[in-house]
Short mmCIF file of C-alpha atoms in Angstrom, two decimals:
data_model
loop_
_atom_site.label_atom_id
_atom_site.label_comp_id
_atom_site.label_asym_id
_atom_site.label_seq_id
_atom_site.Cartn_x
_atom_site.Cartn_y
_atom_site.Cartn_z
CA MET A 431 92.62 97.69 140.13
CA SER A 432 88.48 97.21 141.40
CA ASP A 433 87.74 93.72 141.92
CA ALA A 434 85.18 94.50 139.25
CA ILE A 435 88.00 93.86 136.92
CA ARG A 436 88.32 90.03 136.92
CA SER A 437 90.23 87.86 134.38
CA ASP A 438 87.55 85.19 134.67
CA ALA A 439 84.12 86.90 134.93
CA ILE A 440 81.64 85.65 132.46
CA ALA A 441 78.36 87.53 132.64
CA SER A 442 75.73 89.00 130.20
CA ASP A 443 77.36 92.24 130.40
CA THR A 444 81.00 91.18 130.35
CA ILE A 445 83.67 93.42 128.38
CA ALA A 446 86.05 91.23 126.58
CA ILE A 447 89.59 93.18 126.11
CA ILE A 448 91.76 91.40 123.98
CA GLY A 449 95.33 93.61 123.94
CA ASP A 450 98.86 93.06 123.32
CA ARG A 451 102.59 94.10 124.45
CA PHE A 452 101.82 97.88 123.13
CA MET A 453 98.29 98.60 123.37
CA LEU A 454 98.10 96.78 127.03
CA PRO A 455 94.86 95.08 128.29
CA SER A 456 95.52 96.50 131.52
CA VAL A 457 95.68 100.01 130.18
CA PHE A 458 92.50 99.74 128.23
CA ALA A 459 90.70 98.00 131.57
CA GLU A 460 91.73 101.37 133.71
CA ARG A 461 90.33 103.74 130.88
CA ILE A 462 87.15 101.74 130.62
CA VAL A 463 86.69 101.78 134.43
CA ALA A 464 87.42 105.60 134.48
CA ALA A 465 85.07 106.35 131.93
CA CYS A 466 81.93 103.77 133.20
CA GLY A 467 82.55 103.07 136.57
CA LYS A 468 83.87 100.22 138.71
CA ASP A 469 80.59 98.18 137.99
CA VAL A 470 81.77 97.00 134.28
CA ASP A 471 82.85 93.31 134.43
CA ILE A 472 86.16 93.17 132.42
CA ARG A 473 88.00 89.75 131.49
CA MET A 474 91.35 90.39 129.66
CA LEU A 475 93.81 88.46 127.41
CA GLU A 476 97.12 89.78 126.34
CA GLN A 477 98.57 88.68 122.99
CA PRO A 478 102.38 88.62 122.01
CA TRP A 479 102.62 90.94 119.24
CA PRO A 480 105.06 92.84 119.12
CA ASP A 481 107.38 90.38 120.32
CA GLN A 482 105.95 87.86 117.82
CA PRO A 483 104.83 88.67 114.35
CA MET A 484 101.02 89.42 113.34
CA GLU A 485 99.51 87.72 110.24
CA HIS A 486 99.53 90.55 107.53
CA GLY A 487 97.07 89.19 104.68
CA TYR A 488 97.94 91.32 102.16
CA ALA A 489 98.96 88.25 99.92
CA GLY A 490 96.22 86.15 100.67
CA SER A 491 94.27 85.79 104.20
CA LYS A 492 93.31 82.40 105.67
CA LEU A 493 90.41 84.54 107.24
CA ASP A 494 88.38 86.13 104.64
CA GLY A 495 90.66 88.64 103.51
CA LEU A 496 91.24 90.13 106.95
CA LYS A 497 94.60 91.83 107.29
CA GLU A 498 97.06 92.74 110.04
CA PHE A 499 95.84 90.51 112.79
CA MET A 500 96.67 88.38 115.50
CA GLY A 501 95.39 85.07 117.16
CA ASP A 502 93.80 81.96 116.52
CA PRO A 503 89.90 82.27 115.76
CA ASP A 504 88.88 79.32 117.60
CA GLN A 505 90.89 80.68 120.90
CA ILE A 506 89.77 84.31 120.37
CA ALA A 507 86.18 83.18 119.73
CA GLY A 508 86.12 80.86 122.99
CA PHE A 509 87.55 83.83 125.21
CA ILE A 510 85.08 86.29 124.00
CA GLY A 511 82.06 83.79 124.42
CA ASP A 512 78.79 85.35 125.40
CA ALA A 513 80.24 88.81 125.98
CA PRO A 514 78.47 91.57 124.22
CA MET A 515 81.28 93.98 123.92
CA LEU A 516 84.96 93.50 122.60
CA VAL A 517 87.83 95.66 122.83
CA THR A 518 90.73 94.89 120.76
CA HIS A 519 93.96 95.73 118.72
CA LEU A 520 94.84 93.08 116.47
CA ALA A 521 92.48 89.93 117.20
CA PRO A 522 90.29 89.02 113.80
CA ILE A 523 86.74 88.83 113.98
CA SER A 524 85.54 87.20 110.58
CA ARG A 525 82.09 85.81 109.44
CA SER A 526 82.54 82.22 110.79
CA MET A 527 83.64 83.84 113.99
CA LEU A 528 80.43 85.87 114.20
CA GLU A 529 78.27 83.01 113.72
CA ARG A 530 79.56 81.72 116.93
CA LEU A 531 79.16 84.66 118.89
CA PRO A 532 75.61 85.70 119.02
CA ASN A 533 75.55 88.02 122.37
CA LEU A 534 78.56 90.12 120.30
CA LYS A 535 76.93 93.31 119.75
CA PHE A 536 79.87 95.92 120.15
CA ILE A 537 83.59 95.91 119.19
CA ALA A 538 85.82 98.74 119.46
CA VAL A 539 89.17 98.61 117.50
CA SER A 540 92.08 100.61 118.78
CA ARG A 541 93.26 101.48 115.16
CA GLY A 542 93.10 103.88 112.47
CA GLY A 543 91.01 101.31 110.19
CA PRO A 544 89.49 97.91 111.42
CA VAL A 545 90.88 95.84 108.72
CA ASN A 546 91.20 93.18 111.19
CA ILE A 547 87.04 92.79 111.11
CA ASP A 548 85.04 91.66 108.47
CA MET A 549 82.90 94.76 108.47
CA GLN A 550 80.28 93.52 106.03
CA ALA A 551 79.76 90.20 108.33
CA ALA A 552 79.57 92.99 111.21
CA ARG A 553 76.72 94.88 109.63
CA ASP A 554 74.84 91.57 108.62
CA HIS A 555 74.76 90.33 112.27
CA LYS A 556 74.29 94.33 113.28
CA VAL A 557 77.35 94.45 115.42
CA LEU A 558 78.70 97.98 115.72
CA VAL A 559 81.98 98.65 115.08
CA VAL A 560 84.13 101.73 116.34
CA ASN A 561 87.99 102.73 115.85
CA THR A 562 90.23 105.24 117.04
CA PRO A 563 91.27 107.54 114.04
CA GLY A 564 94.21 109.56 114.15
CA ARG A 565 95.30 107.28 117.26
CA ASN A 566 99.01 107.48 116.25
CA ALA A 567 98.76 110.52 113.84
CA SER A 568 101.44 112.72 115.98
CA ALA A 569 103.40 109.96 116.57
CA VAL A 570 103.66 109.01 112.88
CA ALA A 571 103.82 112.90 111.62
CA GLU A 572 106.91 113.20 114.45
CA PHE A 573 108.61 110.14 113.10
CA THR A 574 108.34 111.38 109.37
CA ILE A 575 110.09 114.45 110.42
CA GLY A 576 112.87 112.72 111.71
CA ALA A 577 112.95 110.12 108.87
CA ILE A 578 113.38 113.28 106.50
CA LEU A 579 116.12 114.78 108.46
CA ALA A 580 118.06 111.46 108.67
CA GLU A 581 118.18 111.44 105.15
CA THR A 582 118.51 115.22 104.06
CA ARG A 583 121.07 116.37 106.39
CA LEU A 584 123.07 112.81 105.92
CA ILE A 585 122.40 111.84 109.30
CA ARG A 586 122.20 108.08 108.73
CA SER A 587 125.14 108.11 106.29
CA GLY A 588 127.28 110.21 109.13
CA HIS A 589 126.49 107.45 112.00
CA GLU A 590 127.09 104.50 109.78
CA SER A 591 130.46 105.94 108.64
CA LEU A 592 131.47 106.81 112.03
CA ARG A 593 130.44 103.46 113.35
CA ALA A 594 132.62 101.63 110.83
CA GLY A 595 135.53 103.62 111.99
CA GLU A 596 135.68 105.96 109.17
CA TRP A 597 135.66 109.82 109.54
CA ARG A 598 134.11 111.30 106.76
CA GLY A 599 134.87 114.75 106.50
CA ASP A 600 134.11 114.59 102.91
CA LEU A 601 130.64 114.78 104.08
CA TYR A 602 131.12 118.58 104.50
CA ARG A 603 132.01 119.44 100.95
CA ALA A 604 130.01 121.62 99.14
CA ASP A 605 129.28 118.88 96.31
CA ARG A 606 128.25 116.09 98.95
CA THR A 607 126.73 117.87 101.76
CA GLY A 608 123.15 117.49 102.67
CA ARG A 609 120.40 120.17 102.33
CA GLU A 610 118.28 122.13 104.61
CA LEU A 611 114.62 121.80 103.97
CA GLY A 612 113.97 125.50 103.54
CA GLU A 613 115.22 125.21 100.31
CA MET A 614 113.49 122.22 99.32
CA THR A 615 110.02 120.98 97.97
CA VAL A 616 108.37 118.22 99.92
CA GLY A 617 105.84 116.13 98.35
CA ILE A 618 102.82 114.69 100.71
CA VAL A 619 101.11 112.01 99.32
CA GLY A 620 97.78 111.37 101.32
CA TYR A 621 96.13 114.33 103.26
CA GLY A 622 94.32 112.45 106.10
CA ALA A 623 94.97 112.68 110.01
CA ILE A 624 98.62 112.09 109.42
CA GLY A 625 99.43 113.75 106.18
CA SER A 626 98.00 116.81 107.26
CA ARG A 627 100.00 116.81 110.72
CA VAL A 628 103.21 116.32 108.44
CA VAL A 629 102.06 119.26 106.66
CA LYS A 630 101.75 121.34 109.73
CA LEU A 631 105.02 120.55 110.83
CA LEU A 632 106.80 120.96 107.88
CA LYS A 633 105.43 124.80 107.87
CA ALA A 634 108.09 125.75 110.54
CA PHE A 635 110.98 124.44 108.19
CA GLY A 636 109.71 127.19 105.12
CA CYS A 637 109.92 124.57 102.62
CA LYS A 638 107.57 124.18 99.74
CA ILE A 639 104.92 121.88 100.20
CA LEU A 640 102.98 119.84 97.83
CA VAL A 641 100.03 117.48 98.67
CA ALA A 642 98.32 114.93 96.03
CA ASP A 643 95.43 113.30 97.23
CA PRO A 644 92.20 113.52 94.91
CA TYR A 645 89.68 112.49 97.92
CA VAL A 646 90.22 115.60 99.88
CA GLN A 647 90.55 119.30 99.90
CA ILE A 648 93.37 120.78 101.67
CA SER A 649 92.36 123.53 104.67
CA ALA A 650 91.89 127.02 103.84
CA GLN A 651 94.75 127.48 106.52
CA ASP A 652 97.21 125.43 104.42
CA ARG A 653 95.94 127.37 101.16
CA ASN A 654 97.05 130.46 102.56
CA ASP A 655 100.12 129.33 104.06
CA GLY A 656 101.16 128.18 100.23
CA VAL A 657 100.25 124.74 100.28
CA GLU A 658 99.49 123.55 96.79
CA HIS A 659 96.80 120.63 95.83
CA VAL A 660 98.30 119.04 92.93
CA GLY A 661 97.70 115.70 91.24
CA LEU A 662 100.35 112.70 91.93
CA ALA A 663 102.22 113.04 88.67
CA ASP A 664 102.86 116.77 89.26
CA LEU A 665 104.03 115.99 92.77
CA LEU A 666 106.42 113.15 92.01
CA ALA A 667 108.14 115.44 89.26
CA ARG A 668 108.74 118.51 91.51
CA ALA A 669 109.36 117.37 94.73
CA ASP A 670 112.72 116.75 96.37
CA VAL A 671 111.28 114.80 99.29
CA ILE A 672 108.42 112.32 98.66
CA SER A 673 106.34 111.00 101.79
CA LEU A 674 103.44 108.50 101.59
CA HIS A 675 100.37 108.73 104.11
CA ALA A 676 97.91 107.10 101.82
CA ARG A 677 95.65 103.85 103.08
CA VAL A 678 96.23 100.36 101.31
CA THR A 679 93.38 100.23 98.43
CA ALA A 680 92.93 98.35 95.28
CA GLU A 681 93.91 101.89 93.83
CA THR A 682 96.86 102.50 95.77
CA THR A 683 98.51 98.90 96.35
CA ARG A 684 101.98 99.10 94.66
CA PHE A 685 100.99 102.57 92.77
CA ILE A 686 104.71 103.66 93.76
CA ASP A 687 105.90 101.46 90.95
CA ARG A 688 108.56 101.80 88.34
CA ALA A 689 106.72 104.42 86.13
CA ALA A 690 106.23 106.40 89.37
CA LEU A 691 109.73 106.21 90.66
CA VAL A 692 111.19 107.26 86.98
CA ARG A 693 108.98 110.42 87.51
CA MET A 694 110.85 111.45 90.59
CA LYS A 695 114.11 113.59 90.43
CA PRO A 696 117.01 111.44 90.52
CA ASP A 697 118.59 113.08 93.73
CA ALA A 698 114.59 112.85 95.63
CA PHE A 699 114.47 111.23 98.59
CA PHE A 700 111.41 108.59 99.24
CA ILE A 701 109.88 108.39 102.44
CA ASN A 702 107.49 105.67 103.45
CA THR A 703 105.82 105.41 107.13
CA ALA A 704 102.52 104.36 105.65
CA ARG A 705 102.01 100.76 104.68
CA GLY A 706 104.33 98.62 102.58
CA PRO A 707 101.74 97.38 100.17
CA LEU A 708 101.95 100.97 98.81
CA VAL A 709 105.53 100.07 97.12
CA ASP A 710 106.34 97.87 94.30
CA TYR A 711 109.66 97.10 96.52
CA ASP A 712 111.33 95.43 93.70
CA ALA A 713 111.28 98.38 91.86
CA LEU A 714 112.35 100.56 94.35
CA THR A 715 115.40 98.29 95.19
CA GLU A 716 116.50 98.62 91.41
CA ALA A 717 116.02 102.40 91.54
CA LEU A 718 118.16 102.99 94.91
CA SER A 719 120.81 100.31 93.43
CA ALA A 720 121.29 101.92 90.21
CA GLY A 721 121.57 105.47 92.17
CA ARG A 722 118.45 106.87 90.63
CA LEU A 723 117.42 108.47 93.74
CA GLY A 724 118.88 110.35 96.54
CA GLY A 725 118.13 108.01 99.21
CA ALA A 726 115.00 106.43 101.00
CA MET A 727 113.76 105.81 104.78
CA LEU A 728 111.25 102.94 105.05
CA ASP A 729 109.66 102.09 107.93
CA THR A 730 107.21 99.84 106.30
CA PHE A 731 107.34 96.75 103.78
CA ALA A 732 105.80 94.54 101.86
CA VAL A 733 106.06 91.33 103.88
CA GLU A 734 107.07 91.91 107.84
CA PRO A 735 109.23 90.81 109.23
CA VAL A 736 111.76 91.25 106.12
CA PRO A 737 113.92 88.36 105.05
CA PRO A 738 117.10 88.52 106.51
CA ASP A 739 118.49 88.26 103.15
CA TRP A 740 116.20 90.93 101.48
CA PRO A 741 118.35 92.75 99.20
CA LEU A 742 117.12 96.13 100.64
CA LEU A 743 119.21 95.50 103.73
CA GLN A 744 122.36 95.69 102.09
CA LEU A 745 121.90 99.05 100.23
CA PRO A 746 123.81 102.04 101.65
CA ASN A 747 121.63 104.46 100.74
CA VAL A 748 118.74 103.47 102.53
CA THR A 749 117.13 103.77 106.18
CA LEU A 750 115.16 101.31 107.48
CA THR A 751 113.26 100.62 110.94
CA PRO A 752 110.98 97.86 111.89
CA HIS A 753 107.61 99.49 111.69
CA ILE A 754 107.83 101.68 114.60
CA ALA A 755 106.46 105.21 113.32
CA GLY A 756 103.64 105.12 115.08
CA ALA A 757 104.94 103.47 118.41
CA SER A 758 104.87 106.00 121.30
CA VAL A 759 103.34 106.02 124.92
CA ARG A 760 100.86 108.41 123.80
CA THR A 761 99.50 106.23 121.06
CA VAL A 762 98.72 103.55 123.76
CA THR A 763 96.85 105.88 126.45
CA PHE A 764 95.26 108.24 123.61
CA ALA A 765 93.78 105.05 121.74
CA ALA A 766 92.60 103.71 125.23
CA ASP A 767 91.11 106.98 126.10
CA GLN A 768 88.77 106.74 122.68
CA ALA A 769 87.81 103.17 122.95
CA ALA A 770 86.89 103.70 126.70
CA GLU A 771 84.72 106.40 125.70
CA GLU A 772 82.92 104.50 122.88
CA VAL A 773 82.27 101.65 125.45
CA ARG A 774 80.81 104.39 128.00
CA ARG A 775 78.46 105.90 125.02
CA PHE A 776 77.61 102.30 123.85
CA LEU A 777 76.54 101.33 127.52
CA ALA A 778 74.68 104.82 127.86
CA GLY A 779 72.79 104.37 124.59
CA GLU A 780 74.12 107.45 123.35
CA PRO A 781 75.38 107.57 119.60
CA PRO A 782 79.18 106.36 118.62
CA LEU A 783 81.71 109.04 117.84
CA ASN A 784 83.69 107.17 115.60
CA PRO A 785 81.46 104.34 113.89
CA CYS A 786 83.25 102.44 111.06
#
């Protein structure tokens, strides 16, 4: 790597990179050099996520309502120093921090939403914030298909029984075996970058597809392919599989509650690869414990890491993964490329591609 990339560089044109063990600062640096040339000054800091958990902030944040962040504000502000540009994944930027960073003019957040940045404070301080929408859309969409198949084709059930030394030949019985997606109706809640990709992948299976999202229109191609745009209540009542792909807002927080779960078919499968706060997990635990759902696959949770004594961990009809749907090598390189292009455009005086 060029000598221009120095961890101790402090200059008026310095780019401060705060990455972690997923979004590696060295990858950010390599892509920025490739996009901007070797004359940029870069200093790097690596945070210990995901080996250590981030702060979530959904139940209350110590940093002015910021969510999903990692890092001590004093240490982060001290590292950024006089750098006018910041590229980060999880570092928080609060109003009080911005007041200590008068030179900061540009922040690139390698995420779909800048929840770790106080956006109103950034606007007040005339700091341009850009993000990387769709950075993990392909990864999450692929994972979602795998999650659906793990439930509908009894992959999890077969694995767990065989691991426990039990040969479950009964899973071949007509009254117990799984169903093919081609004979099922799949409901997609949220039609953004991820939800629309899941729809595209599902078409290959020949299933009936429903989409619920009051803020967007489905594409002409999806309409021509028979995808239905419906209300949430209609989707919950008709779908054999319900998959969440919505953002966390005041409107969507815990919107999958007891009433929503009652509307679902008693043999429906529930998939959440979006965000934990979308779901009332106490109500979901009750529904699964009572056998009012066919099963669930959950990648995200209201509290992360989940408590070791959490009842959901003990249920036999749920598959759990530790928030890894968006984790892929391509997510890292794609997000770094997007951030590097935004840096190049800022340095060149060009308008950003993805302003927040």
